mmCIF file of C-alpha atoms in Angstrom:
data_model
loop_
_atom_site.group_PDB
_atom_site.id
_atom_site.type_symbol
_atom_site.label_atom_id
_atom_site.label_comp_id
_atom_site.label_asym_id
_atom_site.label_seq_id
_atom_site.Cartn_x
_atom_site.Cartn_y
_atom_site.Cartn_z
ATOM 1 C CA MET A 1249 236.460 61.620 -74.290
ATOM 2 C CA LYS A 1250 236.920 63.744 -71.193
ATOM 3 C CA THR A 1251 235.273 63.457 -67.790
ATOM 4 C CA ASN A 1252 235.001 65.975 -65.044
ATOM 5 C CA VAL A 1253 234.080 64.711 -61.508
ATOM 6 C CA GLU A 1254 232.415 66.969 -58.964
ATOM 7 C CA LYS A 1255 231.862 65.407 -55.567
ATOM 8 C CA LEU A 1256 228.500 66.544 -54.324
ATOM 9 C CA ASN A 1257 228.850 64.717 -51.040
ATOM 10 C CA PRO A 1258 230.943 61.722 -49.786
ATOM 11 C CA THR A 1259 228.689 59.246 -51.735
ATOM 12 C CA ARG A 1260 227.376 61.225 -54.742
ATOM 13 C CA VAL A 1261 229.126 62.731 -57.638
ATOM 14 C CA LYS A 1262 228.233 64.680 -60.770
ATOM 15 C CA LEU A 1263 230.016 63.506 -63.950
ATOM 16 C CA THR A 1264 230.446 65.903 -66.868
ATOM 17 C CA ILE A 1265 231.274 63.754 -69.932
ATOM 18 C CA THR A 1266 232.516 65.503 -72.987
ATOM 19 C CA VAL A 1267 232.501 63.271 -76.154
ATOM 20 C CA ASP A 1268 234.431 64.603 -79.185
ATOM 21 C CA GLN A 1269 233.563 63.631 -82.730
ATOM 22 C CA ALA A 1270 236.141 60.836 -82.880
ATOM 23 C CA ASP A 1271 234.699 59.189 -79.770
ATOM 24 C CA PHE A 1272 231.088 59.724 -80.930
ATOM 25 C CA LYS A 1273 231.692 58.275 -84.423
ATOM 26 C CA PRO A 1274 231.276 54.590 -83.316
ATOM 27 C CA ALA A 1275 227.948 55.346 -81.757
ATOM 28 C CA LEU A 1276 226.846 57.247 -84.851
ATOM 29 C CA ASP A 1277 227.945 54.458 -87.251
ATOM 30 C CA ALA A 1278 226.058 51.951 -85.076
ATOM 31 C CA ALA A 1279 222.926 54.175 -85.147
ATOM 32 C CA TYR A 1280 222.977 54.433 -88.988
ATOM 33 C CA LYS A 1281 223.274 50.594 -89.062
ATOM 34 C CA THR A 1282 220.433 50.124 -86.651
ATOM 35 C CA VAL A 1283 218.079 52.625 -88.545
ATOM 36 C CA SER A 1284 219.115 51.159 -91.870
ATOM 37 C CA GLN A 1285 217.846 47.707 -90.686
ATOM 38 C CA GLN A 1286 214.568 49.137 -89.446
ATOM 39 C CA VAL A 1287 213.445 51.214 -92.505
ATOM 40 C CA ASN A 1288 212.104 50.215 -95.950
ATOM 41 C CA ILE A 1289 213.441 52.465 -98.702
ATOM 42 C CA PRO A 1290 212.676 51.428 -102.333
ATOM 43 C CA GLY A 1291 215.749 50.435 -104.199
ATOM 44 C CA PHE A 1292 217.772 49.528 -101.145
ATOM 45 C CA ARG A 1293 217.976 46.349 -99.092
ATOM 46 C CA LYS A 1294 217.560 46.503 -95.259
ATOM 47 C CA GLY A 1295 220.894 47.210 -93.652
ATOM 48 C CA LYS A 1296 222.388 48.564 -96.899
ATOM 49 C CA VAL A 1297 220.979 52.023 -97.071
ATOM 50 C CA PRO A 1298 223.696 54.690 -97.460
ATOM 51 C CA SER A 1299 223.952 57.240 -94.564
ATOM 52 C CA SER A 1300 223.255 60.176 -96.987
ATOM 53 C CA VAL A 1301 219.979 58.647 -98.011
ATOM 54 C CA LEU A 1302 219.020 57.925 -94.361
ATOM 55 C CA ASP A 1303 219.783 61.576 -93.592
ATOM 56 C CA GLN A 1304 217.270 62.672 -96.286
ATOM 57 C CA ARG A 1305 214.529 60.097 -95.677
ATOM 58 C CA VAL A 1306 214.661 59.641 -91.936
ATOM 59 C CA GLY A 1307 216.391 62.850 -90.777
ATOM 60 C CA LYS A 1308 219.861 63.498 -89.437
ATOM 61 C CA ASP A 1309 218.491 64.719 -86.040
ATOM 62 C CA MET A 1310 216.725 61.405 -85.479
ATOM 63 C CA ILE A 1311 219.834 59.385 -86.236
ATOM 64 C CA LEU A 1312 221.852 61.564 -84.013
ATOM 65 C CA ALA A 1313 219.274 61.056 -81.182
ATOM 66 C CA GLN A 1314 219.521 57.316 -81.751
ATOM 67 C CA ALA A 1315 223.294 57.459 -81.417
ATOM 68 C CA ILE A 1316 223.154 59.431 -78.249
ATOM 69 C CA ASN A 1317 220.514 57.127 -76.706
ATOM 70 C CA ASP A 1318 222.399 53.969 -77.619
ATOM 71 C CA GLY A 1319 225.821 55.314 -76.787
ATOM 72 C CA MET A 1320 224.986 56.836 -73.397
ATOM 73 C CA ASP A 1321 225.520 53.790 -71.366
ATOM 74 C CA ASP A 1322 228.965 53.120 -72.954
ATOM 75 C CA PHE A 1323 230.106 56.666 -72.425
ATOM 76 C CA TYR A 1324 228.892 56.442 -68.824
ATOM 77 C CA ARG A 1325 230.641 53.123 -68.104
ATOM 78 C CA GLN A 1326 233.941 54.327 -69.723
ATOM 79 C CA ALA A 1327 233.788 57.416 -67.488
ATOM 80 C CA LEU A 1328 233.293 55.301 -64.370
ATOM 81 C CA ALA A 1329 236.251 53.006 -65.414
ATOM 82 C CA ALA A 1330 238.473 55.945 -66.092
ATOM 83 C CA GLU A 1331 237.727 57.652 -62.786
ATOM 84 C CA LYS A 1332 237.625 54.312 -60.850
ATOM 85 C CA LEU A 1333 234.132 54.931 -59.543
ATOM 86 C CA ILE A 1334 231.762 52.121 -58.462
ATOM 87 C CA PRO A 1335 228.079 53.104 -58.814
ATOM 88 C CA LEU A 1336 225.515 52.281 -56.139
ATOM 89 C CA GLY A 1337 222.395 53.069 -58.098
ATOM 90 C CA THR A 1338 220.944 54.239 -61.422
ATOM 91 C CA PRO A 1339 222.319 57.617 -62.642
ATOM 92 C CA GLN A 1340 220.256 60.725 -63.437
ATOM 93 C CA ALA A 1341 221.366 61.927 -66.876
ATOM 94 C CA ASP A 1342 220.919 65.196 -68.698
ATOM 95 C CA VAL A 1343 222.233 66.003 -72.165
ATOM 96 C CA LYS A 1344 223.629 69.560 -72.020
ATOM 97 C CA GLN A 1345 224.814 69.774 -75.604
ATOM 98 C CA ALA A 1346 224.614 67.557 -78.626
ATOM 99 C CA PRO A 1347 225.522 67.606 -82.275
ATOM 100 C CA THR A 1348 222.588 68.415 -84.605
ATOM 101 C CA ALA A 1349 221.926 68.356 -88.305
ATOM 102 C CA ALA A 1350 222.557 72.134 -88.385
ATOM 103 C CA GLU A 1351 225.720 71.895 -86.230
ATOM 104 C CA PRO A 1352 227.089 68.306 -86.707
ATOM 105 C CA ASN A 1353 230.558 69.138 -85.236
ATOM 106 C CA LEU A 1354 229.273 70.055 -81.771
ATOM 107 C CA GLU A 1355 230.735 67.943 -78.952
ATOM 108 C CA LEU A 1356 228.298 65.807 -76.945
ATOM 109 C CA ILE A 1357 228.134 66.949 -73.328
ATOM 110 C CA ILE A 1358 226.317 64.832 -70.741
ATOM 111 C CA GLU A 1359 225.900 65.570 -67.082
ATOM 112 C CA LEU A 1360 225.026 62.595 -64.690
ATOM 113 C CA GLU A 1361 224.514 62.426 -61.007
ATOM 114 C CA VAL A 1362 224.940 59.002 -59.375
ATOM 115 C CA GLU A 1363 225.580 57.508 -55.931
ATOM 116 C CA VAL A 1364 229.001 55.940 -55.720
ATOM 117 C CA ARG A 1365 230.951 53.851 -53.316
ATOM 118 C CA PRO A 1366 232.552 56.217 -50.887
ATOM 119 C CA GLU A 1367 236.249 56.737 -50.660
ATOM 120 C CA PHE A 1368 238.008 55.976 -47.382
ATOM 121 C CA LYS A 1369 241.390 54.985 -46.026
ATOM 122 C CA LEU A 1370 241.490 51.262 -45.369
ATOM 123 C CA PRO A 1371 242.918 50.766 -41.829
ATOM 124 C CA ASP A 1372 245.925 48.436 -41.450
ATOM 125 C CA TYR A 1373 244.468 45.099 -40.714
ATOM 126 C CA LYS A 1374 247.606 42.982 -40.723
ATOM 127 C CA GLY A 1375 248.364 41.738 -37.160
ATOM 128 C CA LEU A 1376 245.155 43.234 -35.813
ATOM 129 C CA LYS A 1377 244.739 41.911 -32.228
ATOM 130 C CA VAL A 1378 241.459 40.654 -30.938
ATOM 131 C CA LYS A 1379 240.540 38.787 -27.736
ATOM 132 C CA VAL A 1380 237.758 36.284 -27.671
ATOM 133 C CA ASP A 1381 236.084 34.378 -24.809
ATOM 134 C CA SER A 1382 237.786 31.276 -23.345
ATOM 135 C CA LEU A 1383 235.719 28.268 -24.116
ATOM 136 C CA LYS A 1384 236.205 24.719 -22.738
ATOM 137 C CA VAL A 1385 234.325 21.554 -23.182
ATOM 138 C CA ALA A 1386 232.496 20.655 -19.959
ATOM 139 C CA LYS A 1387 231.560 17.152 -18.832
ATOM 140 C CA LEU A 1388 227.948 18.158 -18.880
ATOM 141 C CA ASP A 1389 228.269 19.102 -22.591
ATOM 142 C CA ILE A 1390 229.680 15.652 -23.408
ATOM 143 C CA ASP A 1391 226.870 14.018 -21.409
ATOM 144 C CA THR A 1392 224.252 16.116 -23.160
ATOM 145 C CA GLU A 1393 225.584 15.129 -26.635
ATOM 146 C CA LEU A 1394 225.849 11.491 -25.605
ATOM 147 C CA ASP A 1395 222.183 11.620 -24.363
ATOM 148 C CA ALA A 1396 221.087 13.115 -27.568
ATOM 149 C CA LEU A 1397 222.803 10.282 -29.450
ATOM 150 C CA ARG A 1398 221.206 7.705 -27.014
ATOM 151 C CA GLY A 1399 217.855 9.443 -27.694
ATOM 152 C CA ARG A 1400 218.024 8.374 -31.350
ATOM 153 C CA PHE A 1401 218.183 4.769 -30.337
ATOM 154 C CA GLY A 1402 215.579 5.162 -27.519
ATOM 155 C CA THR A 1403 212.222 3.475 -27.278
ATOM 156 C CA LEU A 1404 208.911 4.980 -26.053
ATOM 157 C CA LYS A 1405 207.199 3.423 -23.094
ATOM 158 C CA THR A 1406 203.642 4.264 -21.879
ATOM 159 C CA VAL A 1407 203.625 5.401 -18.314
ATOM 160 C CA ASP A 1408 200.880 5.971 -15.749
ATOM 161 C CA ARG A 1409 201.729 9.339 -14.234
ATOM 162 C CA PRO A 1410 201.108 13.092 -14.868
ATOM 163 C CA ALA A 1411 202.735 14.447 -17.961
ATOM 164 C CA ALA A 1412 206.041 16.361 -17.680
ATOM 165 C CA ASN A 1413 208.263 18.360 -19.851
ATOM 166 C CA GLY A 1414 210.037 16.064 -22.439
ATOM 167 C CA ASP A 1415 207.189 13.503 -22.436
ATOM 168 C CA PHE A 1416 205.762 12.269 -25.622
ATOM 169 C CA THR A 1417 201.952 12.455 -25.693
ATOM 170 C CA SER A 1418 198.940 11.464 -27.837
ATOM 171 C CA ILE A 1419 196.365 14.301 -27.764
ATOM 172 C CA ASP A 1420 193.104 15.462 -29.183
ATOM 173 C CA LEU A 1421 192.494 19.180 -29.885
ATOM 174 C CA THR A 1422 189.388 21.288 -30.461
ATOM 175 C CA ALA A 1423 189.448 25.044 -31.145
ATOM 176 C CA GLN A 1424 186.452 27.369 -30.663
ATOM 177 C CA ILE A 1425 185.836 30.965 -31.356
ATOM 178 C CA ASP A 1426 182.757 32.525 -29.781
ATOM 179 C CA GLY A 1427 181.467 29.044 -28.892
ATOM 180 C CA LYS A 1428 181.726 27.819 -32.530
ATOM 181 C CA ASN A 1429 183.986 24.839 -33.356
ATOM 182 C CA ILE A 1430 186.453 25.934 -36.057
ATOM 183 C CA ASP A 1431 188.965 23.087 -35.987
ATOM 184 C CA THR A 1432 189.362 19.549 -34.598
ATOM 185 C CA ALA A 1433 192.324 17.212 -34.597
ATOM 186 C CA THR A 1434 192.613 13.752 -32.961
ATOM 187 C CA ASP A 1435 195.502 11.469 -32.007
ATOM 188 C CA ILE A 1436 198.234 14.020 -32.451
ATOM 189 C CA SER A 1437 201.731 13.017 -31.368
ATOM 190 C CA TYR A 1438 203.403 15.903 -29.427
ATOM 191 C CA GLU A 1439 206.547 16.196 -27.385
ATOM 192 C CA ILE A 1440 205.931 18.584 -24.449
ATOM 193 C CA GLY A 1441 208.365 21.495 -24.531
ATOM 194 C CA SER A 1442 209.178 21.116 -28.255
ATOM 195 C CA GLY A 1443 207.193 24.296 -29.060
ATOM 196 C CA GLN A 1444 205.781 22.738 -32.197
ATOM 197 C CA LEU A 1445 202.104 23.444 -31.660
ATOM 198 C CA LEU A 1446 200.163 26.256 -29.987
ATOM 199 C CA ASP A 1447 201.401 28.782 -27.472
ATOM 200 C CA GLY A 1448 200.304 27.637 -23.971
ATOM 201 C CA ILE A 1449 199.868 23.965 -24.729
ATOM 202 C CA ASP A 1450 202.982 22.991 -22.821
ATOM 203 C CA GLU A 1451 201.662 24.563 -19.649
ATOM 204 C CA ALA A 1452 198.230 23.021 -20.290
ATOM 205 C CA LEU A 1453 199.489 19.485 -20.586
ATOM 206 C CA GLU A 1454 201.907 19.451 -17.722
ATOM 207 C CA THR A 1455 200.497 17.656 -14.731
ATOM 208 C CA LEU A 1456 197.572 16.173 -16.743
ATOM 209 C CA THR A 1457 197.131 12.343 -16.707
ATOM 210 C CA ALA A 1458 195.801 10.148 -19.472
ATOM 211 C CA GLY A 1459 192.081 10.758 -19.860
ATOM 212 C CA GLU A 1460 192.024 14.263 -18.555
ATOM 213 C CA THR A 1461 190.913 17.383 -20.408
ATOM 214 C CA THR A 1462 191.619 21.100 -19.952
ATOM 215 C CA THR A 1463 191.160 24.278 -21.887
ATOM 216 C CA PHE A 1464 193.444 27.287 -22.579
ATOM 217 C CA ARG A 1465 193.430 30.229 -24.849
ATOM 218 C CA SER A 1466 195.863 30.701 -27.641
ATOM 219 C CA LYS A 1467 196.308 32.462 -31.039
ATOM 220 C CA LEU A 1468 195.753 30.067 -33.876
ATOM 221 C CA ALA A 1469 198.937 29.249 -35.896
ATOM 222 C CA GLY A 1470 197.581 28.431 -39.311
ATOM 223 C CA GLY A 1471 194.515 28.399 -41.579
ATOM 224 C CA GLU A 1472 192.231 31.271 -42.634
ATOM 225 C CA LEU A 1473 191.863 32.448 -39.014
ATOM 226 C CA ALA A 1474 195.611 32.335 -38.156
ATOM 227 C CA GLY A 1475 196.441 35.003 -35.569
ATOM 228 C CA GLN A 1476 192.989 35.050 -33.999
ATOM 229 C CA GLU A 1477 192.638 34.057 -30.393
ATOM 230 C CA ALA A 1478 190.607 30.852 -29.670
ATOM 231 C CA GLU A 1479 189.610 28.628 -26.755
ATOM 232 C CA VAL A 1480 191.401 25.424 -27.179
ATOM 233 C CA THR A 1481 190.239 22.160 -25.506
ATOM 234 C CA VAL A 1482 193.028 19.522 -25.191
ATOM 235 C CA THR A 1483 192.487 15.869 -24.151
ATOM 236 C CA LEU A 1484 195.497 13.846 -23.088
ATOM 237 C CA ASN A 1485 195.134 10.270 -24.332
ATOM 238 C CA ALA A 1486 198.497 8.742 -23.356
ATOM 239 C CA VAL A 1487 201.818 9.690 -21.771
ATOM 240 C CA LYS A 1488 205.086 8.077 -22.984
ATOM 241 C CA GLU A 1489 208.571 8.565 -21.923
ATOM 242 C CA ARG A 1490 211.712 7.761 -23.840
ATOM 243 C CA GLU A 1491 213.793 4.895 -22.480
ATOM 244 C CA LEU A 1492 217.452 5.467 -23.369
ATOM 245 C CA PRO A 1493 219.847 2.578 -23.979
ATOM 246 C CA LYS A 1494 222.580 2.201 -21.410
ATOM 247 C CA ALA A 1495 225.657 4.077 -22.202
ATOM 248 C CA ASP A 1496 228.110 1.150 -22.396
ATOM 249 C CA ASP A 1497 230.465 -0.426 -24.887
ATOM 250 C CA GLU A 1498 227.637 -2.305 -26.561
ATOM 251 C CA PHE A 1499 225.864 0.998 -27.299
ATOM 252 C CA ALA A 1500 229.129 2.536 -28.626
ATOM 253 C CA GLN A 1501 229.452 -0.277 -31.138
ATOM 254 C CA LEU A 1502 225.790 0.100 -32.059
ATOM 255 C CA ALA A 1503 225.832 3.821 -32.538
ATOM 256 C CA SER A 1504 229.299 4.517 -33.820
ATOM 257 C CA GLU A 1505 232.524 3.109 -35.326
ATOM 258 C CA PHE A 1506 234.064 2.898 -31.806
ATOM 259 C CA ASP A 1507 234.457 -0.196 -29.736
ATOM 260 C CA THR A 1508 234.187 1.380 -26.228
ATOM 261 C CA ILE A 1509 232.061 4.067 -24.688
ATOM 262 C CA GLU A 1510 235.228 5.941 -23.568
ATOM 263 C CA GLU A 1511 236.397 6.131 -27.110
ATOM 264 C CA LEU A 1512 232.941 7.434 -28.141
ATOM 265 C CA LYS A 1513 233.089 10.109 -25.427
ATOM 266 C CA LYS A 1514 236.524 11.282 -26.523
ATOM 267 C CA ASN A 1515 235.265 11.598 -30.046
ATOM 268 C CA ILE A 1516 232.335 13.638 -28.827
ATOM 269 C CA GLU A 1517 234.654 15.824 -26.916
ATOM 270 C CA ALA A 1518 236.897 16.388 -29.961
ATOM 271 C CA GLN A 1519 233.882 17.334 -32.055
ATOM 272 C CA LEU A 1520 232.671 19.796 -29.348
ATOM 273 C CA GLU A 1521 236.164 21.395 -29.236
ATOM 274 C CA VAL A 1522 235.921 22.024 -32.935
ATOM 275 C CA THR A 1523 232.490 23.580 -32.515
ATOM 276 C CA LEU A 1524 233.859 25.817 -29.693
ATOM 277 C CA ALA A 1525 236.799 26.827 -31.862
ATOM 278 C CA ARG A 1526 234.465 27.898 -34.594
ATOM 279 C CA LYS A 1527 232.457 29.951 -32.148
ATOM 280 C CA GLN A 1528 235.608 31.733 -31.136
ATOM 281 C CA ILE A 1529 236.478 32.403 -34.768
ATOM 282 C CA LEU A 1530 232.908 33.715 -35.389
ATOM 283 C CA GLN A 1531 233.393 36.020 -32.409
ATOM 284 C CA ALA A 1532 236.804 37.105 -33.708
ATOM 285 C CA ARG A 1533 235.292 37.941 -37.107
ATOM 286 C CA ASP A 1534 232.733 40.265 -35.590
ATOM 287 C CA LEU A 1535 235.402 41.965 -33.399
ATOM 288 C CA ILE A 1536 237.734 42.441 -36.297
ATOM 289 C CA ILE A 1537 235.061 44.026 -38.498
ATOM 290 C CA GLU A 1538 233.917 46.129 -35.545
ATOM 291 C CA GLN A 1539 237.422 47.441 -35.022
ATOM 292 C CA LEU A 1540 237.977 48.243 -38.673
ATOM 293 C CA LEU A 1541 234.549 49.926 -39.040
ATOM 294 C CA GLU A 1542 235.422 52.076 -36.051
ATOM 295 C CA LYS A 1543 238.720 53.199 -37.425
ATOM 296 C CA ALA A 1544 237.553 53.531 -41.158
ATOM 297 C CA LYS A 1545 234.687 56.022 -40.542
ATOM 298 C CA ILE A 1546 232.990 54.928 -43.786
ATOM 299 C CA PRO A 1547 230.400 57.432 -45.103
ATOM 300 C CA VAL A 1548 226.921 56.004 -45.759
ATOM 301 C CA SER A 1549 224.875 56.545 -48.907
ATOM 302 C CA ALA A 1550 221.587 57.695 -47.687
ATOM 303 C CA GLU A 1551 219.928 56.897 -51.056
ATOM 304 C CA ALA A 1552 221.218 53.389 -51.180
ATOM 305 C CA VAL A 1553 220.385 52.706 -47.547
ATOM 306 C CA GLY A 1554 216.932 54.259 -47.970
ATOM 307 C CA ARG A 1555 216.180 52.225 -50.983
ATOM 308 C CA GLU A 1556 217.097 49.055 -49.128
ATOM 309 C CA VAL A 1557 215.144 50.027 -46.095
ATOM 310 C CA GLU A 1558 211.977 50.756 -47.991
ATOM 311 C CA SER A 1559 212.220 47.433 -49.830
ATOM 312 C CA HIS A 1560 212.681 45.585 -46.503
ATOM 313 C CA LEU A 1561 209.752 47.312 -44.790
ATOM 314 C CA GLU A 1562 207.463 46.862 -47.825
ATOM 315 C CA GLY A 1563 208.191 43.125 -47.844
ATOM 316 C CA GLU A 1564 207.146 42.991 -44.172
ATOM 317 C CA GLY A 1565 204.219 45.325 -44.570
ATOM 318 C CA ARG A 1566 205.611 47.534 -41.796
ATOM 319 C CA GLN A 1567 206.228 50.900 -43.488
ATOM 320 C CA ALA A 1568 204.428 52.729 -40.719
ATOM 321 C CA ASP A 1569 206.253 51.152 -37.857
ATOM 322 C CA ILE A 1570 208.589 54.073 -36.791
ATOM 323 C CA GLU A 1571 210.545 52.115 -34.172
ATOM 324 C CA HIS A 1572 211.019 49.155 -36.504
ATOM 325 C CA ARG A 1573 212.155 51.470 -39.313
ATOM 326 C CA LYS A 1574 214.820 52.909 -37.074
ATOM 327 C CA GLU A 1575 216.099 49.415 -36.203
ATOM 328 C CA VAL A 1576 216.151 48.313 -39.851
ATOM 329 C CA THR A 1577 217.849 51.616 -40.857
ATOM 330 C CA GLU A 1578 220.676 51.129 -38.315
ATOM 331 C CA GLU A 1579 221.193 47.578 -39.388
ATOM 332 C CA THR A 1580 221.254 48.515 -43.075
ATOM 333 C CA GLU A 1581 223.693 51.263 -42.530
ATOM 334 C CA ARG A 1582 226.084 48.830 -40.707
ATOM 335 C CA ASN A 1583 225.646 46.240 -43.499
ATOM 336 C CA PHE A 1584 226.421 49.009 -46.042
ATOM 337 C CA ARG A 1585 229.683 50.025 -44.256
ATOM 338 C CA THR A 1586 230.615 46.304 -43.802
ATOM 339 C CA GLN A 1587 230.121 45.585 -47.439
ATOM 340 C CA VAL A 1588 232.155 48.649 -48.522
ATOM 341 C CA LEU A 1589 234.879 47.645 -46.062
ATOM 342 C CA LEU A 1590 235.096 43.980 -47.357
ATOM 343 C CA ASP A 1591 235.116 45.159 -50.939
ATOM 344 C CA ALA A 1592 238.139 47.281 -50.152
ATOM 345 C CA VAL A 1593 239.856 44.339 -48.384
ATOM 346 C CA SER A 1594 239.100 42.168 -51.458
ATOM 347 C CA GLU A 1595 240.817 44.645 -53.734
ATOM 348 C CA ALA A 1596 243.715 45.040 -51.361
ATOM 349 C CA GLU A 1597 244.152 41.291 -51.231
ATOM 350 C CA GLU A 1598 243.422 40.838 -54.972
ATOM 351 C CA ILE A 1599 240.830 38.227 -54.131
ATOM 352 C CA LYS A 1600 239.366 36.321 -57.001
ATOM 353 C CA VAL A 1601 236.520 33.808 -57.245
ATOM 354 C CA GLU A 1602 237.343 30.728 -59.276
ATOM 355 C CA ASP A 1603 234.569 29.156 -61.366
ATOM 356 C CA GLN A 1604 234.534 25.976 -59.297
ATOM 357 C CA GLU A 1605 234.312 27.921 -56.079
ATOM 358 C CA LEU A 1606 231.304 29.879 -57.467
ATOM 359 C CA ILE A 1607 229.572 26.664 -58.479
ATOM 360 C CA GLU A 1608 230.076 25.048 -55.065
ATOM 361 C CA TYR A 1609 228.839 28.258 -53.380
ATOM 362 C CA LEU A 1610 225.722 28.385 -55.539
ATOM 363 C CA ALA A 1611 225.103 24.596 -54.889
ATOM 364 C CA PHE A 1612 225.432 25.343 -51.105
ATOM 365 C CA SER A 1613 223.125 28.360 -51.359
ATOM 366 C CA SER A 1614 220.436 26.333 -53.145
ATOM 367 C CA ARG A 1615 219.679 24.572 -49.812
ATOM 368 C CA ASN A 1616 218.405 27.866 -48.349
ATOM 369 C CA TYR A 1617 215.826 28.012 -51.197
ATOM 370 C CA GLY A 1618 214.944 24.333 -51.138
ATOM 371 C CA MET A 1619 215.885 23.872 -54.719
ATOM 372 C CA GLU A 1620 217.938 21.354 -56.582
ATOM 373 C CA PRO A 1621 221.466 22.840 -57.203
ATOM 374 C CA ASN A 1622 221.465 22.731 -61.016
ATOM 375 C CA GLU A 1623 218.016 24.207 -61.231
ATOM 376 C CA PHE A 1624 219.047 26.982 -58.769
ATOM 377 C CA ILE A 1625 222.196 27.780 -60.685
ATOM 378 C CA LYS A 1626 220.173 28.017 -64.024
ATOM 379 C CA GLN A 1627 217.710 30.409 -62.363
ATOM 380 C CA VAL A 1628 220.460 32.520 -60.860
ATOM 381 C CA ALA A 1629 222.105 32.838 -64.265
ATOM 382 C CA SER A 1630 218.917 33.597 -66.111
ATOM 383 C CA ALA A 1631 217.980 36.334 -63.613
ATOM 384 C CA GLY A 1632 221.335 38.014 -64.060
ATOM 385 C CA GLN A 1633 222.180 37.514 -60.381
ATOM 386 C CA VAL A 1634 225.542 35.744 -60.778
ATOM 387 C CA PRO A 1635 227.540 38.989 -60.032
ATOM 388 C CA ALA A 1636 225.655 39.353 -56.716
ATOM 389 C CA PHE A 1637 226.699 35.841 -55.640
ATOM 390 C CA VAL A 1638 230.269 36.507 -56.810
ATOM 391 C CA GLY A 1639 230.273 39.596 -54.591
ATOM 392 C CA GLU A 1640 228.890 37.575 -51.648
ATOM 393 C CA LEU A 1641 231.550 34.968 -52.019
ATOM 394 C CA THR A 1642 234.333 37.525 -52.541
ATOM 395 C CA ARG A 1643 233.291 39.173 -49.209
ATOM 396 C CA ARG A 1644 233.342 35.881 -47.447
ATOM 397 C CA LYS A 1645 236.793 35.275 -48.725
ATOM 398 C CA ALA A 1646 237.810 38.797 -47.548
ATOM 399 C CA VAL A 1647 236.553 37.995 -44.004
ATOM 400 C CA ASP A 1648 238.643 34.831 -44.121
ATOM 401 C CA ALA A 1649 241.627 36.911 -45.095
ATOM 402 C CA LEU A 1650 241.085 39.297 -42.181
ATOM 403 C CA VAL A 1651 240.915 36.462 -39.742
ATOM 404 C CA ALA A 1652 244.029 34.791 -41.144
ATOM 405 C CA ALA A 1653 245.897 38.144 -40.856
ATOM 406 C CA ALA A 1654 244.815 38.774 -37.249
ATOM 407 C CA GLU A 1655 246.337 37.811 -33.981
ATOM 408 C CA ILE A 1656 243.524 36.092 -32.042
ATOM 409 C CA VAL A 1657 243.837 35.048 -28.373
ATOM 410 C CA ASP A 1658 241.344 34.027 -25.728
ATOM 411 C CA SER A 1659 240.798 35.749 -22.357
ATOM 412 C CA LYS A 1660 243.502 33.518 -20.842
ATOM 413 C CA GLY A 1661 246.043 34.519 -23.350
ATOM 414 C CA ASN A 1662 245.942 31.264 -25.431
ATOM 415 C CA LYS A 1663 246.449 31.729 -29.147
ATOM 416 C CA ILE A 1664 243.516 30.778 -31.370
ATOM 417 C CA SER A 1665 244.301 29.210 -34.719
ATOM 418 C CA ALA A 1666 242.465 30.583 -37.726
ATOM 419 C CA GLU A 1667 242.389 27.016 -39.086
ATOM 420 C CA ALA A 1668 239.203 26.572 -37.186
ATOM 421 C CA ASN A 1669 237.681 28.906 -39.756
ATOM 422 C CA ASN A 1670 237.928 26.146 -42.377
#
């Protein structure tokens, strides 16, 4: 089998595949076997009909057509492998020449056009230098985390004063459209400033005291009339503030494994330092990829990007939003280049995904879908999506390899360890 590759543009090729009689024979034999199992011919069992009889009763041209149709995918994949091409879509195929009953010795010639991963020179990424922001744990950060921990052990106390941001309230709500009541709810617990209810409710509640009522306009968040603007009446029944336990050794012993409040604070500081280090690594990741994309100049497949953009916009119902289409297109083009770049890094680093790694990654991904891990893994396998998740994980490992190979420093010249990436 011979393959000629014509590059139509940086991401599209035309393959001319010439299949000789020797390479075509396995497909032809398989076609005879398939047809033999499908037809009923007196005197012969299914699957045992001689090829000469099938030629007479079914027709040689029909069997040749079956062989071409069934063998096309194999010929195509063999050509891709031989030419080291990675397809990005479904090919358009055209049979230019094929053997017939009249001319059985003709070679099979197929032309296919397909989008492929573009070729580019992978920039040197070993020792790539990137500078990230200097980050330091502030006393205020420690106090904020400590207060959040104290809040978990706090108690609510009813107070007789105007409501303020952060207070916990008990409220009644009534919504009207054109003077008609459409919804009523009583004795709702709500923390002012949490943003968990309607737009405008925080401003409406602030400065109210228990027993007072006010109205405001807001778009409804749920139900059949979601998105419509309504006049909302809110009555404040009670105001409660959270009383926090004293930050002392007794609290440290209650809320942690530490004996003193100072030990607890030092532990909080250490955890915050880890968090900040991870932020620096995340910043480094973006800077590394940005540098490499700038150097690589990777061509974009308009077809692959366009297909992804249309699917995205259709899912949002925003096909006619020109400005949004432009934003989605730019983001999709960058994602395309990034994926191609990371695939090249994966090949250069010979990155592999072990079975246990994949299982753990799928189990982790199941959380995003709110599914039990085993059930999620079964669905992924049955839907044929395992290769996609292998690709995702491989690219994640490629990013880790880039971070490990780079020289990362903060704005003060301090070296940042890639170990924070783990």
